[in-house]
Amino acid sequence: MPLVTTKEMFEKAEKGGYAIGAFNVDNVDILKAVLRAGEKTQSPLIIAISSGALQFIGENYIRQVCECAAKEITIPFALHLDHGKSVELCKRCVDIGFTSVMIDASAYDFEENIRQTKEVVEYAHARGVVVESELGAIAGIEEDVVVDDKYGQFTHPDQAEEFVKRTGIDSLAIAIGTAHGAYKFKPGQKPQLRFDILKEITERMPGYPLVLHGASSVPASALKRLNSYGGCMPEAIGIPEAMLVEASQKGVAKINVGTDIRVAYVGGMRQALVEHPESFDARLFINGGLNAIEELVADKLVNVFHSAGHAKD
C-alpha cells in the first residue's frame, strides 16, 4: 500500500471514534517494528521522524525505506516530520517525499508563528503534502510558569480558531497538559489533562483534527524491565492511558508516542544482553528491543487508540 497523507486518516478516525497513533522512530529497525505492530493489528498509523532521527537515518534513505516497506504491508501509513523547527527543514522534507510535515514555530510570538506556518502550508499544499502546527507551551509543564488566567501556557480557544483560519493548516497540536519526555511531572504531582479547554476548542471547531504531543504513559512494566536488567532510570509518571482514551473520544485525532518506545527498546535489549551473556550476535540483542516495541505499540493501537481493525476503513 502506498504512503498516504494524514488528511483521509483523520476524517475516518473522526467518523469511527478512534485516534491515529504517531510513533517516533529513531532508526530503520524501530520503524519496521512499529509497522509490524500496525500490520498485526490492522491499524493505520503514522511514522514520525524528528530532525535528529532524520539526520541519524539519513535523508537519502528514509523515503526509500518507507516505499520498500509499503510494498510488503497492507496498512495505510503516513511519513511525518515531527517538530520541524524551521521553514527550510519542512520544505526539504516535502521535497524528500514526506506526506506530512509539522512546522513548530510555537517558540515565536503568535504573528510570527502564523507567518512561518503559512509559508510552509503554501509550499506543502502545492505539492500534495499536509501540514501540522503547534499552539501553546506543550513542554512548559515543568517550567513553573506563573499565570493569571485559566489558559496560561495552554492553548487558548480564541487563538486556536484564528490560527487555523489564517494559516490553513490541516491539524493543530494543542497544549492541554501533556509534556515531552519521561519526567513530565514532579514527584507527587498528579497528571491532569484540561478537558475543559479541549471541549471549548472542539465546540469552536467541530470535527477539526487536534493533536496531542508528549503523550507517553511510561508504563510501569517497561520501566521495571529496563531497571531489572541493569538500567538506572528513576521512577517516572506519564499520561494515564485512560486519559488518552478519553481524549480520543473527545476530538483528538492524533496522539504522539516517543518516550515509551525508547524505554521499551532499551529494556528489551538489556534483558537480552543479560539473559545471553555468551552471545555476540547483535541481532539477538536488537531483536529483544524490537520485540518489546512491537508488543507495546500493538497494545496501544488496540487498547488506547482503538484503531485496530480500521486499516480497511
C-alpha positions as MATLAB code, in Angstrom:
seq = 'MPLVTTKEMFEKAEKGGYAIGAFNVDNVDILKAVLRAGEKTQSPLIIAISSGALQFIGENYIRQVCECAAKEITIPFALHLDHGKSVELCKRCVDIGFTSVMIDASAYDFEENIRQTKEVVEYAHARGVVVESELGAIAGIEEDVVVDDKYGQFTHPDQAEEFVKRTGIDSLAIAIGTAHGAYKFKPGQKPQLRFDILKEITERMPGYPLVLHGASSVPASALKRLNSYGGCMPEAIGIPEAMLVEASQKGVAKINVGTDIRVAYVGGMRQALVEHPESFDARLFINGGLNAIEELVADKLVNVFHSAGHAKD';
ca = [
       0.000    0.000    0.000;
       1.475    3.401   -0.953;
       2.246    6.093    1.571;
      -0.758    8.267    2.390;
      -1.378   11.702    3.861;
      -2.985   12.104    7.268;
      -5.992   14.042    5.942;
      -8.054   11.000    4.998;
      -6.822    9.133    8.072;
      -8.166   11.824   10.392;
     -11.503   12.014    8.610;
     -12.013    8.272    9.044;
     -10.836    8.369   12.667;
     -13.283   11.154   13.487;
     -16.166    9.185   12.000;
     -15.047    5.951   13.642;
     -14.392    7.370   17.098;
     -10.750    6.380   17.371;
      -7.349    8.104   17.257;
      -4.352    7.664   14.978;
      -1.108    6.795   16.735;
       2.031    8.671   15.654;
       5.154    6.802   16.722;
       8.577    8.424   16.810;
      11.227    6.150   15.345;
      14.967    6.644   15.706;
      16.238    4.078   13.207;
      15.088    1.782   10.420;
      14.728   -1.256   12.693;
      12.359    0.608   15.023;
      10.391    1.810   12.005;
       9.933   -1.798   10.873;
       8.859   -2.911   14.354;
       6.192   -0.202   14.524;
       4.871   -1.182   11.098;
       4.780   -4.848   12.135;
       2.580   -3.901   15.080;
       0.305   -1.965   12.755;
       0.108   -4.899   10.356;
      -0.556   -7.330   13.177;
      -3.446   -5.243   14.490;
      -4.571   -3.959   11.069;
      -4.304   -0.387   12.278;
      -3.482    2.761   10.301;
      -0.612    4.732   11.838;
       1.933    7.480   11.380;
       5.705    7.093   11.276;
       7.048   10.257   12.935;
      10.608   11.386   12.266;
      12.290   14.117   14.307;
      15.069   16.232   12.829;
      17.569   14.254   14.908;
      16.220   10.934   13.678;
      16.252   12.216   10.106;
      19.923   13.068   10.439;
      20.674    9.714   12.093;
      18.831    7.635    9.476;
      19.834    9.822    6.539;
      17.680   11.936    4.267;
      18.537    9.797    1.248;
      17.342    6.639    2.974;
      14.104    7.434    4.769;
      11.692    7.762    1.836;
      13.162    4.735    0.049;
      12.894    2.658    3.217;
       9.230    3.606    3.604;
       8.500    2.847   -0.041;
      10.083   -0.583    0.348;
       8.036   -1.205    3.486;
       4.846   -0.095    1.739;
       5.282   -2.911   -0.789;
       5.217   -5.508    1.974;
       2.408   -4.367    4.272;
      -1.305   -3.802    3.838;
      -1.974   -0.968    6.288;
      -2.058    2.720    5.351;
       0.680    4.799    6.954;
       1.994    8.324    6.650;
       5.575    9.610    6.847;
       5.561   12.683    9.080;
       8.193   15.237   10.068;
       7.801   15.838   13.801;
       8.621   19.286   15.239;
      10.211   20.842   12.206;
      11.930   23.870   13.719;
      12.434   25.780   10.503;
      10.583   26.532    7.303;
      13.593   25.302    5.343;
      13.565   21.868    7.015;
       9.844   21.462    6.363;
      10.281   22.330    2.698;
      13.200   19.918    2.382;
      11.123   17.089    3.859;
       8.310   17.856    1.420;
      10.842   17.523   -1.383;
      12.249   14.295    0.083;
       8.804   12.707   -0.074;
       7.263   13.080    3.377;
       3.469   13.018    3.169;
       3.020   15.208    6.252;
       5.167   17.858    7.930;
       4.924   19.756   11.201;
       6.188   23.296   11.411;
       6.824   24.085   15.068;
       7.159   27.848   15.428;
       5.444   27.864   18.823;
       8.510   29.424   20.450;
       7.805   32.630   18.497;
       5.030   35.104   19.086;
       1.588   34.498   17.613;
       2.057   36.545   14.443;
       5.465   35.074   13.613;
       4.085   31.588   14.225;
       1.334   32.352   11.718;
       3.789   33.776    9.176;
       6.084   30.738    9.219;
       3.194   28.297    9.240;
       1.524   29.953    6.250;
       4.751   29.758    4.259;
       5.024   26.024    4.906;
       1.329   25.464    4.136;
       1.587   27.229    0.783;
       4.645   25.200   -0.209;
       3.347   21.841    1.054;
      -0.231   22.093   -0.214;
       1.001   22.909   -3.699;
       2.778   19.542   -3.632;
       0.013   17.461   -2.077;
       1.502   17.359    1.439;
      -0.445   18.165    4.613;
       0.753   20.387    7.457;
       0.504   20.315   11.242;
       1.421   23.181   13.535;
       1.519   23.846   17.266;
      -0.028   26.446   19.517;
       0.649   26.681   23.254;
       3.503   25.583   25.515;
       3.363   21.793   25.404;
       6.781   21.479   27.026;
       6.063   24.038   29.762;
       4.664   21.777   32.410;
       7.994   21.508   34.204;
       8.865   25.180   33.938;
       6.810   26.590   36.857;
       5.052   29.040   34.589;
       3.043   31.504   36.676;
      -0.141   32.703   35.005;
      -3.155   34.831   35.855;
      -5.902   33.150   33.837;
      -7.329   29.659   33.270;
      -5.484   29.181   29.976;
      -1.977   30.229   30.955;
       0.547   28.279   28.905;
      -2.221   26.136   27.466;
      -3.792   26.655   24.050;
      -6.375   29.443   24.090;
      -9.547   28.525   22.129;
      -9.782   32.026   20.610;
      -6.240   31.810   19.268;
      -6.718   28.222   18.080;
      -9.680   29.195   15.909;
      -7.931   32.258   14.499;
      -4.691   30.368   13.898;
      -6.381   27.627   11.890;
      -8.361   30.094    9.773;
      -5.393   32.310    8.983;
      -2.860   29.562    8.244;
      -4.919   26.876    6.518;
      -3.193   24.084    8.434;
      -4.629   20.566    8.314;
      -4.230   19.714   12.013;
      -3.317   21.560   15.198;
      -1.214   20.368   18.130;
      -2.728   21.776   21.306;
      -1.383   22.153   24.825;
      -3.819   20.818   27.447;
      -1.444   19.275   29.976;
       0.877   16.878   28.193;
       4.656   17.319   28.122;
       7.597   15.822   26.298;
       9.979   13.297   27.825;
       9.750   10.764   30.634;
       9.726   13.235   33.516;
       6.575   15.182   32.734;
       5.558   15.680   36.345;
       7.290   16.359   39.617;
       7.105   13.793   42.439;
       3.631   13.833   43.927;
       2.184   15.833   41.051;
      -0.974   14.293   39.611;
      -1.301   14.142   35.819;
      -4.330   16.009   34.565;
      -5.440   16.913   31.069;
      -7.522   20.057   30.647;
     -10.599   18.515   29.103;
     -12.464   21.772   29.721;
     -10.139   23.558   27.290;
     -10.362   20.669   24.829;
     -14.154   20.963   24.943;
     -14.039   24.698   24.219;
     -11.755   24.147   21.236;
     -13.832   21.327   19.745;
     -17.013   23.361   20.152;
     -15.454   26.161   18.118;
     -14.004   23.789   15.508;
     -16.186   20.664   15.413;
     -14.577   17.775   13.561;
     -11.243   19.555   13.181;
      -8.200   17.239   13.737;
      -6.463   18.033   17.019;
      -3.154   16.530   18.111;
      -1.616   15.619   21.465;
       2.167   15.667   21.742;
       4.084   14.387   24.758;
       1.527   11.643   25.353;
       3.755    8.787   26.501;
       2.479    6.948   29.557;
       5.833    5.477   30.696;
       4.315    2.061   31.543;
       5.490    0.677   34.876;
       6.152   -2.727   33.297;
       8.514   -1.265   30.686;
      10.342    0.806   33.295;
      10.647   -2.210   35.593;
      12.162   -4.360   32.846;
      14.708   -1.686   31.964;
      15.813   -1.321   35.588;
      15.687   -5.049   36.364;
      18.343   -5.717   33.775;
      20.932   -3.136   34.735;
      19.214    0.157   33.980;
      19.083    3.040   36.422;
      16.140    5.106   35.226;
      14.339    6.994   38.013;
      10.628    6.460   38.528;
       8.615    8.463   36.025;
       4.977    9.465   35.712;
       3.389    9.680   32.288;
      -0.064   10.494   30.989;
      -2.518    7.813   32.216;
      -3.799    5.777   29.306;
      -7.387    6.239   30.468;
      -6.998    9.986   29.850;
      -5.699    9.333   26.353;
      -8.690    7.123   25.617;
     -10.977    9.909   26.812;
      -9.130   12.478   24.701;
      -9.522   10.334   21.586;
     -13.253   10.189   22.223;
     -13.491   13.958   22.648;
     -11.935   15.275   19.469;
      -8.229   14.335   19.485;
      -7.404   12.688   16.156;
      -3.660   12.064   16.581;
      -1.660   11.054   19.651;
       2.146   11.060   19.645;
       4.287    8.447   21.386;
       8.071    8.656   21.623;
       9.474    8.085   25.104;
       7.568    4.830   25.622;
       9.187    3.361   22.513;
      12.682    4.229   23.714;
      12.076    2.801   27.190;
      10.689   -0.431   25.708;
      13.541   -0.715   23.209;
      16.345   -0.258   25.718;
      14.618   -2.502   28.266;
      14.203   -5.316   25.748;
      17.819   -5.042   24.648;
      19.066   -5.028   28.239;
      17.078   -8.157   29.015;
      18.506   -9.989   26.004;
      22.043   -8.923   26.909;
      21.705  -10.204   30.472;
      19.975  -13.448   29.524;
      22.514  -14.276   26.807;
      25.931  -13.203   28.105;
      27.602  -15.834   25.949;
      26.329  -14.378   22.699;
      27.913  -11.793   20.454;
      25.154  -11.928   17.849;
      23.959   -8.343   17.653;
      20.705   -9.440   16.030;
      19.723  -11.303   19.168;
      20.002   -8.182   21.300;
      18.460   -5.835   18.762;
      15.501   -8.173   18.288;
      14.984   -8.176   22.045;
      14.365   -4.448   21.841;
      12.294   -4.615   18.677;
      10.009   -7.310   20.051;
       9.376   -5.123   23.097;
       8.462   -2.202   20.817;
       6.124   -4.327   18.721;
       4.336   -5.537   21.849;
       3.990   -2.001   23.252;
       2.769   -0.430   20.009;
       0.252   -3.204   19.376;
      -1.133   -2.757   22.874;
      -1.601    0.979   22.346;
      -3.258    0.505   18.970;
      -5.729   -1.982   20.424;
      -6.375   -0.707   23.946;
      -5.622    3.038   23.894;
      -6.192    4.417   20.399;
      -8.819    1.794   19.476;
      -7.625    1.973   15.876;
      -7.088   -1.778   15.468;
      -9.095   -3.275   12.625;
      -9.595    0.087   10.912;
      -6.890   -0.269    8.242;
      -9.508   -1.048    5.599;
     -11.948    1.738    6.500;
];
